[in-house]
GROMACS .gro file of C-alpha atoms in nm:
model
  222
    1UNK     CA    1  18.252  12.489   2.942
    2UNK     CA    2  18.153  12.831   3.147
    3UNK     CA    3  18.261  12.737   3.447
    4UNK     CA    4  18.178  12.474   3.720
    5UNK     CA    5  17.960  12.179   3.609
    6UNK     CA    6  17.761  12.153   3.926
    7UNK     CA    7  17.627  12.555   3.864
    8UNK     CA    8  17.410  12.606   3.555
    9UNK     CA    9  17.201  12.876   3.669
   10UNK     CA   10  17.543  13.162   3.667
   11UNK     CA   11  17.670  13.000   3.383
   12UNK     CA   12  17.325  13.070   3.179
   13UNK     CA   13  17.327  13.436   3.346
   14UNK     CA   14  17.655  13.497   3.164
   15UNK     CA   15  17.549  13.353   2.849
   16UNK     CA   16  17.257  13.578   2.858
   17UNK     CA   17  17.460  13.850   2.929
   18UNK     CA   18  17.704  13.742   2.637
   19UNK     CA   19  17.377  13.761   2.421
   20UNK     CA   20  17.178  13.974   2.578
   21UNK     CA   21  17.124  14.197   2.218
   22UNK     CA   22  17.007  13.882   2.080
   23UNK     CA   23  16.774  13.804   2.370
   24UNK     CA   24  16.662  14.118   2.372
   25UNK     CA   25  16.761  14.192   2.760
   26UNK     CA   26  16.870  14.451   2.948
   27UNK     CA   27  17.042  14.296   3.204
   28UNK     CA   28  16.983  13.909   3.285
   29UNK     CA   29  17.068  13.931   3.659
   30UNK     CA   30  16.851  14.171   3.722
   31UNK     CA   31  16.523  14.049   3.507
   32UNK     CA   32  16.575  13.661   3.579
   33UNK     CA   33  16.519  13.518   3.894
   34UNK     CA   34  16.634  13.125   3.955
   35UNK     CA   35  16.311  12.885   3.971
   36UNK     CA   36  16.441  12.560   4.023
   37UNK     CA   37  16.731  12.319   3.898
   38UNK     CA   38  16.708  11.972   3.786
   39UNK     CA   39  16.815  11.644   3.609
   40UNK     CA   40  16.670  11.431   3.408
   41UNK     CA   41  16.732  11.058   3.363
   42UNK     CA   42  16.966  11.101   3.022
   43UNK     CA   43  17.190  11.325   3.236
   44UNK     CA   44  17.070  11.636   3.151
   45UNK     CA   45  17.031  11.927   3.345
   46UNK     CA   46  16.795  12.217   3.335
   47UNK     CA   47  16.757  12.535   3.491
   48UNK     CA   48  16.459  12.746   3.507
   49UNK     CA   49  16.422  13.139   3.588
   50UNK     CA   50  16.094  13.300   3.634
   51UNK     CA   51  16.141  13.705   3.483
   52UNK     CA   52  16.099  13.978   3.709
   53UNK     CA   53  16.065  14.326   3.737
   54UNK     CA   54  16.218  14.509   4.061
   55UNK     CA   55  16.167  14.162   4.198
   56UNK     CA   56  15.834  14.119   4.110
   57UNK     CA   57  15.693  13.809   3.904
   58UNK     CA   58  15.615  13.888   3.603
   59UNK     CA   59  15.263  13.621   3.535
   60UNK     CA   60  15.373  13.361   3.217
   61UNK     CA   61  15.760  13.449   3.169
   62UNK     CA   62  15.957  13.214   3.198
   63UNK     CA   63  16.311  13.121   3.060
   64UNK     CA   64  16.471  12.753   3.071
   65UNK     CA   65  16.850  12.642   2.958
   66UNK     CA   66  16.915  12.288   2.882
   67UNK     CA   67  17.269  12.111   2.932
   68UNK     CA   68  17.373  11.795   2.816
   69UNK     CA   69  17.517  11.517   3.026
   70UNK     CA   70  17.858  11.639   2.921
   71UNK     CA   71  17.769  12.033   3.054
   72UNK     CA   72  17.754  12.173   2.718
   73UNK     CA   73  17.440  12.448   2.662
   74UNK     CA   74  17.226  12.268   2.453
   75UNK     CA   75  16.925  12.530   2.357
   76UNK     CA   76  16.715  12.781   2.573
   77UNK     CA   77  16.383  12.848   2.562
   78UNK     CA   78  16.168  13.160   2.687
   79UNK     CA   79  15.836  13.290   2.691
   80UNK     CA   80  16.064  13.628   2.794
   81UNK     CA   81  15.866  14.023   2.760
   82UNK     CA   82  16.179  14.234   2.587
   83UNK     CA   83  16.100  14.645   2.660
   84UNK     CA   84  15.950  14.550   2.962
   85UNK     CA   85  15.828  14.965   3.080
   86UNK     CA   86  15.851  15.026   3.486
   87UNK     CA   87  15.615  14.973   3.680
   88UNK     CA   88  15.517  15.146   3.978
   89UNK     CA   89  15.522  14.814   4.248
   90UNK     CA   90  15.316  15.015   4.510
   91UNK     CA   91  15.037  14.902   4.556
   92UNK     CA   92  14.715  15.155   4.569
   93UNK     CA   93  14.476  14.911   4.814
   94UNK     CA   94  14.526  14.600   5.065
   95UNK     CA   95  14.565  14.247   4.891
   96UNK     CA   96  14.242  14.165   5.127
   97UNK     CA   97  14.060  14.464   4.967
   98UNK     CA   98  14.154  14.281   4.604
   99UNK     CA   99  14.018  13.932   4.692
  100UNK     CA  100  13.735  14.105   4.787
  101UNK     CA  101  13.702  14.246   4.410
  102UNK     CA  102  13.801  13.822   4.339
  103UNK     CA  103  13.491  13.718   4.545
  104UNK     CA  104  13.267  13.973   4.394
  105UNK     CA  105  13.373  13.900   4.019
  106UNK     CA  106  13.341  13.502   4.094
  107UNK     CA  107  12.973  13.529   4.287
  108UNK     CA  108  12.867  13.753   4.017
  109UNK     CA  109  12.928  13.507   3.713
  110UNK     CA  110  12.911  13.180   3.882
  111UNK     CA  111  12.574  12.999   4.065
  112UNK     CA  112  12.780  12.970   4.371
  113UNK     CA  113  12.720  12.988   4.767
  114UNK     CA  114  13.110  13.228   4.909
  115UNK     CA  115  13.128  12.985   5.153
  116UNK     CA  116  13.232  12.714   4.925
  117UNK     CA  117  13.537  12.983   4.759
  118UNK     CA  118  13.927  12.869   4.905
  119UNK     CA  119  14.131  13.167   4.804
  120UNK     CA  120  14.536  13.116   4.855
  121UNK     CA  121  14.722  13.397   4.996
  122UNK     CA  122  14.724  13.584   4.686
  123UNK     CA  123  15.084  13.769   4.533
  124UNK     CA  124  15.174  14.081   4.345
  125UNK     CA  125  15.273  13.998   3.999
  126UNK     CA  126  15.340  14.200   3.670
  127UNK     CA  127  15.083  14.152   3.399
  128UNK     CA  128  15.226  14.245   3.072
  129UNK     CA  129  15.097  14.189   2.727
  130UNK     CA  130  15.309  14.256   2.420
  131UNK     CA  131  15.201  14.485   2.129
  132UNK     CA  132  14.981  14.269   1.945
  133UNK     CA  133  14.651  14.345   1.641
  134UNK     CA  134  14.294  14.218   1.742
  135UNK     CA  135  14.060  14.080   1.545
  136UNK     CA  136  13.930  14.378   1.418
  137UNK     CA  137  14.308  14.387   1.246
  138UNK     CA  138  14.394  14.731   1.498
  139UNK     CA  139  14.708  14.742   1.658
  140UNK     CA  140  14.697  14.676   2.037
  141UNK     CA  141  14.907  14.876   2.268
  142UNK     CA  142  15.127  14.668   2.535
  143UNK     CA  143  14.952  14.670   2.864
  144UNK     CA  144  15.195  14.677   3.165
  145UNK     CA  145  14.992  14.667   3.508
  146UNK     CA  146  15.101  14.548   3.862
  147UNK     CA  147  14.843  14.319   4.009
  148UNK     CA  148  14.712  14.118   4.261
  149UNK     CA  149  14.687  13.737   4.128
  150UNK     CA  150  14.471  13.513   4.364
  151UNK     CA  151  14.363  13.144   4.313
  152UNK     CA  152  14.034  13.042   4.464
  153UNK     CA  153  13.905  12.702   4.519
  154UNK     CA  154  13.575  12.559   4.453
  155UNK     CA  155  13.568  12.183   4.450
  156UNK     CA  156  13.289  12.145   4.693
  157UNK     CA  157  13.056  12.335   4.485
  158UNK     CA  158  12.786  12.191   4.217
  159UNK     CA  159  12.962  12.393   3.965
  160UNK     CA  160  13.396  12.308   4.035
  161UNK     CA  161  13.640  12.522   3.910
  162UNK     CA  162  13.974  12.704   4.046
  163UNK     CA  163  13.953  13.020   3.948
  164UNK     CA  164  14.255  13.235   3.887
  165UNK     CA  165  14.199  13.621   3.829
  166UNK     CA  166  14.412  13.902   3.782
  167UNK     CA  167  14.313  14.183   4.009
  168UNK     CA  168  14.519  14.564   3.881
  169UNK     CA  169  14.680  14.718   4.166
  170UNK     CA  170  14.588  15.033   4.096
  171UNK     CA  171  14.236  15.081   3.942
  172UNK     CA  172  14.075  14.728   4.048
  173UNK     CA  173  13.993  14.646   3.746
  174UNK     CA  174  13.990  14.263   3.639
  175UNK     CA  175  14.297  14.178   3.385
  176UNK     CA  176  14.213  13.843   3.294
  177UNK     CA  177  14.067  13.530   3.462
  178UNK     CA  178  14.015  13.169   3.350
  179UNK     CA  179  13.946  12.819   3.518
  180UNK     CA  180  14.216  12.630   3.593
  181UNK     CA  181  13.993  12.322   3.650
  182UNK     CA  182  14.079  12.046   3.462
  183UNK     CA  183  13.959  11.649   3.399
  184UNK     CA  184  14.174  11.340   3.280
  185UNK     CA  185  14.018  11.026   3.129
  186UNK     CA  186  13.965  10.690   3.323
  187UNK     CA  187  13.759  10.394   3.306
  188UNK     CA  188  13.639  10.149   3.489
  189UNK     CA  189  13.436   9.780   3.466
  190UNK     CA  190  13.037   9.887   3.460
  191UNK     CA  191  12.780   9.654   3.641
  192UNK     CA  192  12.750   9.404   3.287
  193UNK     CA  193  13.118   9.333   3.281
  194UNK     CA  194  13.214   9.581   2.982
  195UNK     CA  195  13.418   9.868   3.043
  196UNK     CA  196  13.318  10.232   3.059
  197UNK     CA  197  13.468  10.521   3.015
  198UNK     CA  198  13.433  10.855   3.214
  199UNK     CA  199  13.611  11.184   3.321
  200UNK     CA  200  13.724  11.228   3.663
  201UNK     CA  201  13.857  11.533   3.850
  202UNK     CA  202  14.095  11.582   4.123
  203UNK     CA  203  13.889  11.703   4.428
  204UNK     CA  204  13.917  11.747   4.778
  205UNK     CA  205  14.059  11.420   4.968
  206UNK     CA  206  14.098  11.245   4.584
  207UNK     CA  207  13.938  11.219   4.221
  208UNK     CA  208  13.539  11.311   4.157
  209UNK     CA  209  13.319  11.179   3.885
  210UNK     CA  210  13.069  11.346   3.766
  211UNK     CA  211  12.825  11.365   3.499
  212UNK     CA  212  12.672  11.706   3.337
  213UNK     CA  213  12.524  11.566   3.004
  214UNK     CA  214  12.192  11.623   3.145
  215UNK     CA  215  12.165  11.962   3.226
  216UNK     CA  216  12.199  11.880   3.559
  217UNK     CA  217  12.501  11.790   3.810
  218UNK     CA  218  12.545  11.402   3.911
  219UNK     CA  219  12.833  11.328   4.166
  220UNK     CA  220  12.972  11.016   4.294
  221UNK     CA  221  13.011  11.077   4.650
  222UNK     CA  222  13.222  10.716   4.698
   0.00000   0.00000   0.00000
């Protein structure tokens, strides 16, 4: 054991540290910040970290240790950016002038009213993607940008969806976006007796049916 049982997350730092060549990390205590601790019900515990850079999130890196019920390390596993370049964290507009740019980019690809859009508060994150070859079989260069990450609402709408776009910090560019809105399966007892199945989404004030095979929008509004 590293140390006390009851404190997972220092005891992870210094194995990172221990390993940090073979993590490929510059120094854990600075690049990991703790997320959130917790058991499970076989006794194990686990300990999340969310990777940063000068204190800012960096959007899909994540690293969690796992310790059995007798505090022994039993594996980690990271979705961690090694080489991770500086990044200025200043921003070069307001975060209201980037949901602005949010608004804009959503109205402009989406049959929607603005007045149905519930933005959060927005955050400064790093977006970072790793060297990688597109389809045309070119290699990609990394892309480190800070950014301005918003999540906007639109349940009330004929078209739902929770939009979450990546706004760059410095040009205003969009990074990446994508719908967040998702459906689970249910079913229920149709007016014959037999039982029909459907897709139901999680909406304002509880779940939402509805039915787009038709070309056209059908919503249960009880």
């Amino acid at each position: 054991l590293l140390g006390p049982r009851d404190d997972i997350k220092a005891r992870t730092i210094e194995v990172l540290k221990t390993n940090r060549a073979l993590f490929k990390m510059r120094d854990p205590g600075l690049e990991l910040a703790p997320a959130r601790e917790e058991s499970d019900r076989y006794g194990m515990q686990h300990a999340r970290f969310q990777q940063v850079s000068h204190g800012v999130p960096v959007v899909g890196a994540e690293l969690s240790a796992h310790y059995d019920s007798e505090g022994h390390l039993a594996s980690i596993d990271a979705n961690y950016i090694s080489d991770l370049e500086d990044v200025d964290v200043n921003p070069r507009f307001a975060a209201g002038d980037a949901l602005q740019m949010v608004k804009a980019d959503i109205l402009g690809r989406t049959p929607i009213d603005e007045s149905a859009l519930v933005p959060d508060d927005g955050k400064l994150v790093i977006y970072a993607k790793a060297a990688s070859v597109g389809a045309d079989g070119k290699a990609q260069a990394p892309l480190t940008r800070l950014a301005y990450e918003y999540r906007v609402r639109a349940l009330e709408s004929e078209h739902p969806a929770i939009w979450v776009i990546t706004v760059d910090a410095q040009t205003g560019d969009i990074l990446h976006r994508y719908n967040n809105f998702q459906t689970i399966d249910a079913q229920g007892v149709g007016v014959l007796g037999d039982t029909k199945k459907f897709q139901v989404s999680n909406g304002a004030g509880g779940f939402v049916m509805q039915d787009t095979s038709l070309g056209v929008t059908l919503r249960t509004f009880s």
